[in-house]
Amino acid sequence: MSGYTVTYFPVRGRAEAIRLLLADQGASWTDDEVKMEDWTAGIRDLKKNAVFGQVPRFQDGDFVLYQSCTILRYLARKYGLSGSNEQEISIIEMINDGVEDLRLKYYIFLFLEKEANKEKFLAELATQLGHFERILSNNSKGQKFLVGDQITYADYNLLDTLQCNLDLSPTCLSGYPLLSGYVERLLKRPKLSAYLQSEGRKRRPITPKHK
Ligand code: GSN
């Protein structure tokens, strides 16, 4: 059994792609959930000790790491989910940066812009989804993963970000057959599917805004 611990608020947020990767790779971990009020009150000096004053915090034995994408890449190296040569590794990094742009747009809309700008948000989302549809079409005609024949950390990050957007706009993938099929395929992966049906996952909203 591994000694992984994910410290985060009781939401999916920036920890969920890490959990998706761990679950799909058959790794076990402990969710150390911190209530926002306890975090604000300085519980266990968590904020004070965090490298950038934020979570997720990831612990592997005695090794502690922050920054969600760094944690994803750390685990990707451990489980062989980073790509198989320098060029593939770089393409996966590039696509993951694109996923982060998609995630950031979602967070900006949710926390800052809200319903008033939903039409503008959805129009921009459509453009961004188009980029991912094209990326998929360039790899095995969209029937596999973002890059190559094997799942990578960028796939877990994209799946989580797409699920966030689907929550906001359940039809957002309807014009994107490859992305729709991709999500459907990923959700059928047995370990991932078991995690998605777990109590822990169901209990956690996407963000505190989704209570
Ligand atoms: O990806 C990362 O781990 C960092 N670049 C961002 C981490 C982050 O924003 N953490 C937030 C919660 S997730 N929000 O969108 C956080 O720790 N907020 C509490 C605080 O006191 O800043």
Coordinates of C-alpha atoms and ligand atoms in Angstrom, one line a residue:
M1 CA 0.0 0.0 0.0
S2 CA 1.3 3.4 -0.9
G3 CA 1.6 6.2 1.6
Y4 CA 0.0 8.9 -0.5
T5 CA -2.0 11.7 1.2
V6 CA -3.9 14.4 -0.7
T7 CA -4.6 17.5 1.6
Y8 CA -7.3 19.7 0.1
F9 CA -10.6 21.3 0.8
P10 CA -13.6 18.9 0.7
V11 CA -14.2 19.7 -3.0
R12 CA -12.8 18.4 -6.3
G13 CA -11.1 21.6 -7.4
R14 CA -7.4 21.4 -8.2
A15 CA -7.0 18.0 -6.4
E16 CA -9.4 16.0 -8.6
A17 CA -7.2 15.3 -11.6
I18 CA -4.6 13.9 -9.1
R19 CA -7.3 11.7 -7.6
L20 CA -8.4 10.5 -11.0
L21 CA -4.8 9.5 -11.9
L22 CA -4.3 7.7 -8.6
A23 CA -7.6 5.9 -8.9
D24 CA -7.1 4.8 -12.5
Q25 CA -3.6 3.6 -11.7
G26 CA -4.9 1.4 -8.9
A27 CA -3.1 3.4 -6.2
S28 CA -4.6 4.0 -2.8
W29 CA -4.4 7.3 -1.0
T30 CA -5.7 9.1 2.0
D31 CA -7.9 12.2 1.5
D32 CA -7.0 14.7 4.3
E33 CA -9.9 17.1 3.9
V34 CA -9.6 20.5 5.5
K35 CA -12.6 22.7 6.1
M36 CA -12.2 26.3 4.7
E37 CA -12.9 27.8 8.1
D38 CA -10.2 25.6 9.7
W39 CA -7.7 26.5 7.0
T40 CA -8.5 30.2 7.5
A41 CA -8.1 29.8 11.2
G42 CA -4.6 28.4 10.5
I43 CA -5.2 24.8 11.5
R44 CA -2.0 22.6 11.7
D45 CA -0.1 25.6 10.2
L46 CA -1.1 24.2 6.8
K47 CA -1.2 27.6 5.1
K48 CA 1.9 28.8 6.8
N49 CA 3.9 25.8 5.8
A50 CA 2.6 25.5 2.2
V51 CA 5.3 26.6 -0.3
F52 CA 2.9 29.1 -2.0
G53 CA 0.4 29.3 0.9
Q54 CA -2.1 27.1 -1.0
V55 CA -3.3 23.5 -1.5
P56 CA -3.4 20.9 -2.9
R57 CA -0.6 19.4 -0.8
F58 CA 0.6 16.0 -1.7
Q59 CA 2.6 13.6 0.5
D60 CA 4.4 10.5 -0.6
G61 CA 6.0 9.0 2.5
D62 CA 8.2 11.8 3.8
F63 CA 8.2 13.7 0.5
V64 CA 5.9 16.7 0.3
L65 CA 4.9 18.5 -2.9
Y66 CA 2.7 21.4 -3.9
Q67 CA 1.3 22.8 -7.2
S68 CA -1.4 20.5 -8.8
C69 CA 0.3 20.1 -12.2
T70 CA 3.7 19.4 -10.6
I71 CA 2.0 16.7 -8.5
L72 CA 0.4 15.3 -11.6
R73 CA 3.8 15.2 -13.4
Y74 CA 5.5 13.6 -10.4
L75 CA 3.0 10.8 -10.4
A76 CA 3.1 10.6 -14.2
R77 CA 6.8 9.9 -14.0
K78 CA 6.2 7.2 -11.4
Y79 CA 3.5 5.5 -13.3
G80 CA 4.8 6.0 -16.8
L81 CA 2.2 8.5 -17.9
S82 CA 4.5 11.3 -19.2
G83 CA 5.2 10.2 -22.7
S84 CA 8.0 8.0 -24.1
N85 CA 10.5 10.4 -25.7
E86 CA 11.5 14.1 -25.4
Q87 CA 9.1 15.3 -28.1
E88 CA 6.1 13.4 -26.8
I89 CA 6.9 14.6 -23.3
S90 CA 7.0 18.2 -24.5
I91 CA 3.8 17.8 -26.6
I92 CA 2.0 16.4 -23.5
E93 CA 3.3 19.4 -21.4
M94 CA 2.0 21.8 -24.1
I95 CA -1.4 20.2 -24.1
N96 CA -1.6 20.1 -20.3
D97 CA -0.8 23.9 -20.3
G98 CA -3.8 24.2 -22.7
V99 CA -6.0 22.2 -20.3
E100 CA -4.9 24.6 -17.5
D101 CA -6.0 27.6 -19.7
L102 CA -9.4 25.8 -20.1
R103 CA -9.6 25.3 -16.3
L104 CA -8.6 28.9 -15.6
K105 CA -11.4 30.2 -17.8
Y106 CA -13.9 28.1 -16.0
Y107 CA -12.7 29.3 -12.6
I108 CA -12.7 33.0 -13.7
F109 CA -16.2 32.6 -14.9
L110 CA -17.4 30.8 -11.8
F111 CA -15.8 33.0 -9.2
L112 CA -15.6 36.4 -10.9
E113 CA -17.9 36.8 -13.8
K114 CA -20.9 34.6 -12.9
E115 CA -24.2 34.2 -14.8
A116 CA -24.2 37.7 -16.4
N117 CA -21.4 36.6 -18.8
K118 CA -22.5 33.1 -19.4
E119 CA -23.1 33.6 -23.1
K120 CA -19.6 35.0 -23.6
F121 CA -18.1 32.2 -21.5
L122 CA -19.9 29.5 -23.6
A123 CA -18.8 31.1 -26.9
E124 CA -15.2 31.1 -25.7
L125 CA -15.6 27.6 -24.4
A126 CA -16.7 26.4 -27.8
T127 CA -13.6 27.8 -29.4
Q128 CA -11.4 26.1 -26.8
L129 CA -13.2 22.8 -27.1
G130 CA -12.6 23.1 -30.9
H131 CA -8.9 23.1 -30.2
F132 CA -9.1 19.9 -28.2
E133 CA -11.4 18.2 -30.8
R134 CA -8.6 18.9 -33.4
I135 CA -5.9 17.7 -31.1
L136 CA -7.8 14.4 -30.7
S137 CA -8.4 14.1 -34.4
N138 CA -4.7 14.3 -35.0
N139 CA -4.0 11.2 -32.9
S140 CA -5.5 7.9 -34.1
K141 CA -8.5 9.8 -35.5
G142 CA -9.6 10.6 -32.0
Q143 CA -10.1 7.0 -31.0
K144 CA -7.4 6.9 -28.3
F145 CA -5.9 9.6 -26.1
L146 CA -4.6 13.1 -26.4
V147 CA -1.1 11.9 -27.3
G148 CA 0.1 8.4 -28.3
D149 CA -1.4 5.1 -27.5
Q150 CA -1.3 5.3 -23.7
I151 CA -3.2 7.5 -21.2
T152 CA -1.1 10.4 -19.8
Y153 CA -1.6 12.9 -17.0
A154 CA -2.9 15.4 -19.5
D155 CA -5.9 13.1 -20.1
Y156 CA -6.8 13.0 -16.4
N157 CA -6.5 16.8 -16.2
L158 CA -8.6 17.2 -19.4
L159 CA -11.3 14.7 -18.2
D160 CA -11.6 16.6 -14.9
T161 CA -11.8 20.0 -16.6
L162 CA -14.4 18.7 -19.1
Q163 CA -16.5 17.3 -16.3
C164 CA -16.4 20.8 -14.6
N165 CA -17.7 22.4 -17.8
L166 CA -20.3 19.7 -18.4
D167 CA -21.6 20.5 -14.9
L168 CA -22.1 24.1 -15.9
S169 CA -23.3 23.4 -19.4
P170 CA -24.5 19.7 -19.8
T171 CA -24.7 20.1 -23.7
C172 CA -21.3 21.7 -24.1
L173 CA -19.8 18.7 -25.8
S174 CA -22.7 18.0 -28.2
G175 CA -20.9 19.6 -31.2
Y176 CA -17.7 17.7 -30.5
P177 CA -18.1 14.0 -31.4
L178 CA -14.5 13.0 -30.7
L179 CA -14.4 14.7 -27.3
S180 CA -17.8 13.2 -26.4
G181 CA -16.6 9.7 -27.4
Y182 CA -13.3 10.3 -25.5
V183 CA -15.1 11.2 -22.3
E184 CA -17.4 8.2 -22.7
R185 CA -14.4 5.9 -23.2
L186 CA -12.5 7.3 -20.2
L187 CA -15.5 7.0 -17.9
K188 CA -15.7 3.3 -18.8
R189 CA -12.3 2.5 -17.5
P190 CA -13.1 0.1 -14.6
K191 CA -10.9 1.6 -11.8
L192 CA -11.9 5.2 -12.8
S193 CA -15.5 4.3 -13.0
A194 CA -15.4 2.6 -9.5
Y195 CA -13.8 5.8 -8.1
L196 CA -16.4 8.1 -9.8
Q197 CA -19.1 6.0 -8.1
S198 CA -17.4 6.1 -4.7
E199 CA -18.9 8.0 -1.8
G200 CA -15.8 10.2 -1.4
R201 CA -16.1 11.5 -5.0
K202 CA -19.9 11.9 -4.8
R203 CA -19.7 13.8 -1.6
R204 CA -17.3 16.4 -3.0
P205 CA -18.7 19.2 -5.1
I206 CA -16.6 20.6 -8.0
T207 CA -15.9 23.8 -6.0
P208 CA -17.5 25.4 -3.0
K209 CA -19.8 27.3 -5.5
H210 CA -21.5 24.0 -6.3
K211 CA -23.0 23.2 -2.9
Ligands
GSN1 O1 -2.4 24.4 -9.2 C1 -2.1 24.7 -8.0 O2 -2.0 23.9 -7.1 C2 -1.8 26.2 -7.8 N1 -1.3 26.8 -9.0 C3 -3.1 26.9 -7.4 C4 -3.6 26.4 -6.0 C5 -4.8 27.1 -5.5 O3 -5.3 28.1 -6.2 N2 -5.3 26.7 -4.4 C6 -6.5 27.3 -3.8 C7 -7.6 26.4 -3.8 S1 -8.0 25.9 -5.5 N3 -8.6 27.3 -6.1 O4 -9.0 27.6 -7.0 C8 -6.1 27.6 -2.3 O5 -5.3 27.0 -1.7 N4 -6.9 28.6 -1.8 C9 -6.7 29.0 -0.4 C10 -5.8 30.1 -0.1 O6 -5.7 30.5 1.1 O7 -5.2 30.7 -1.1

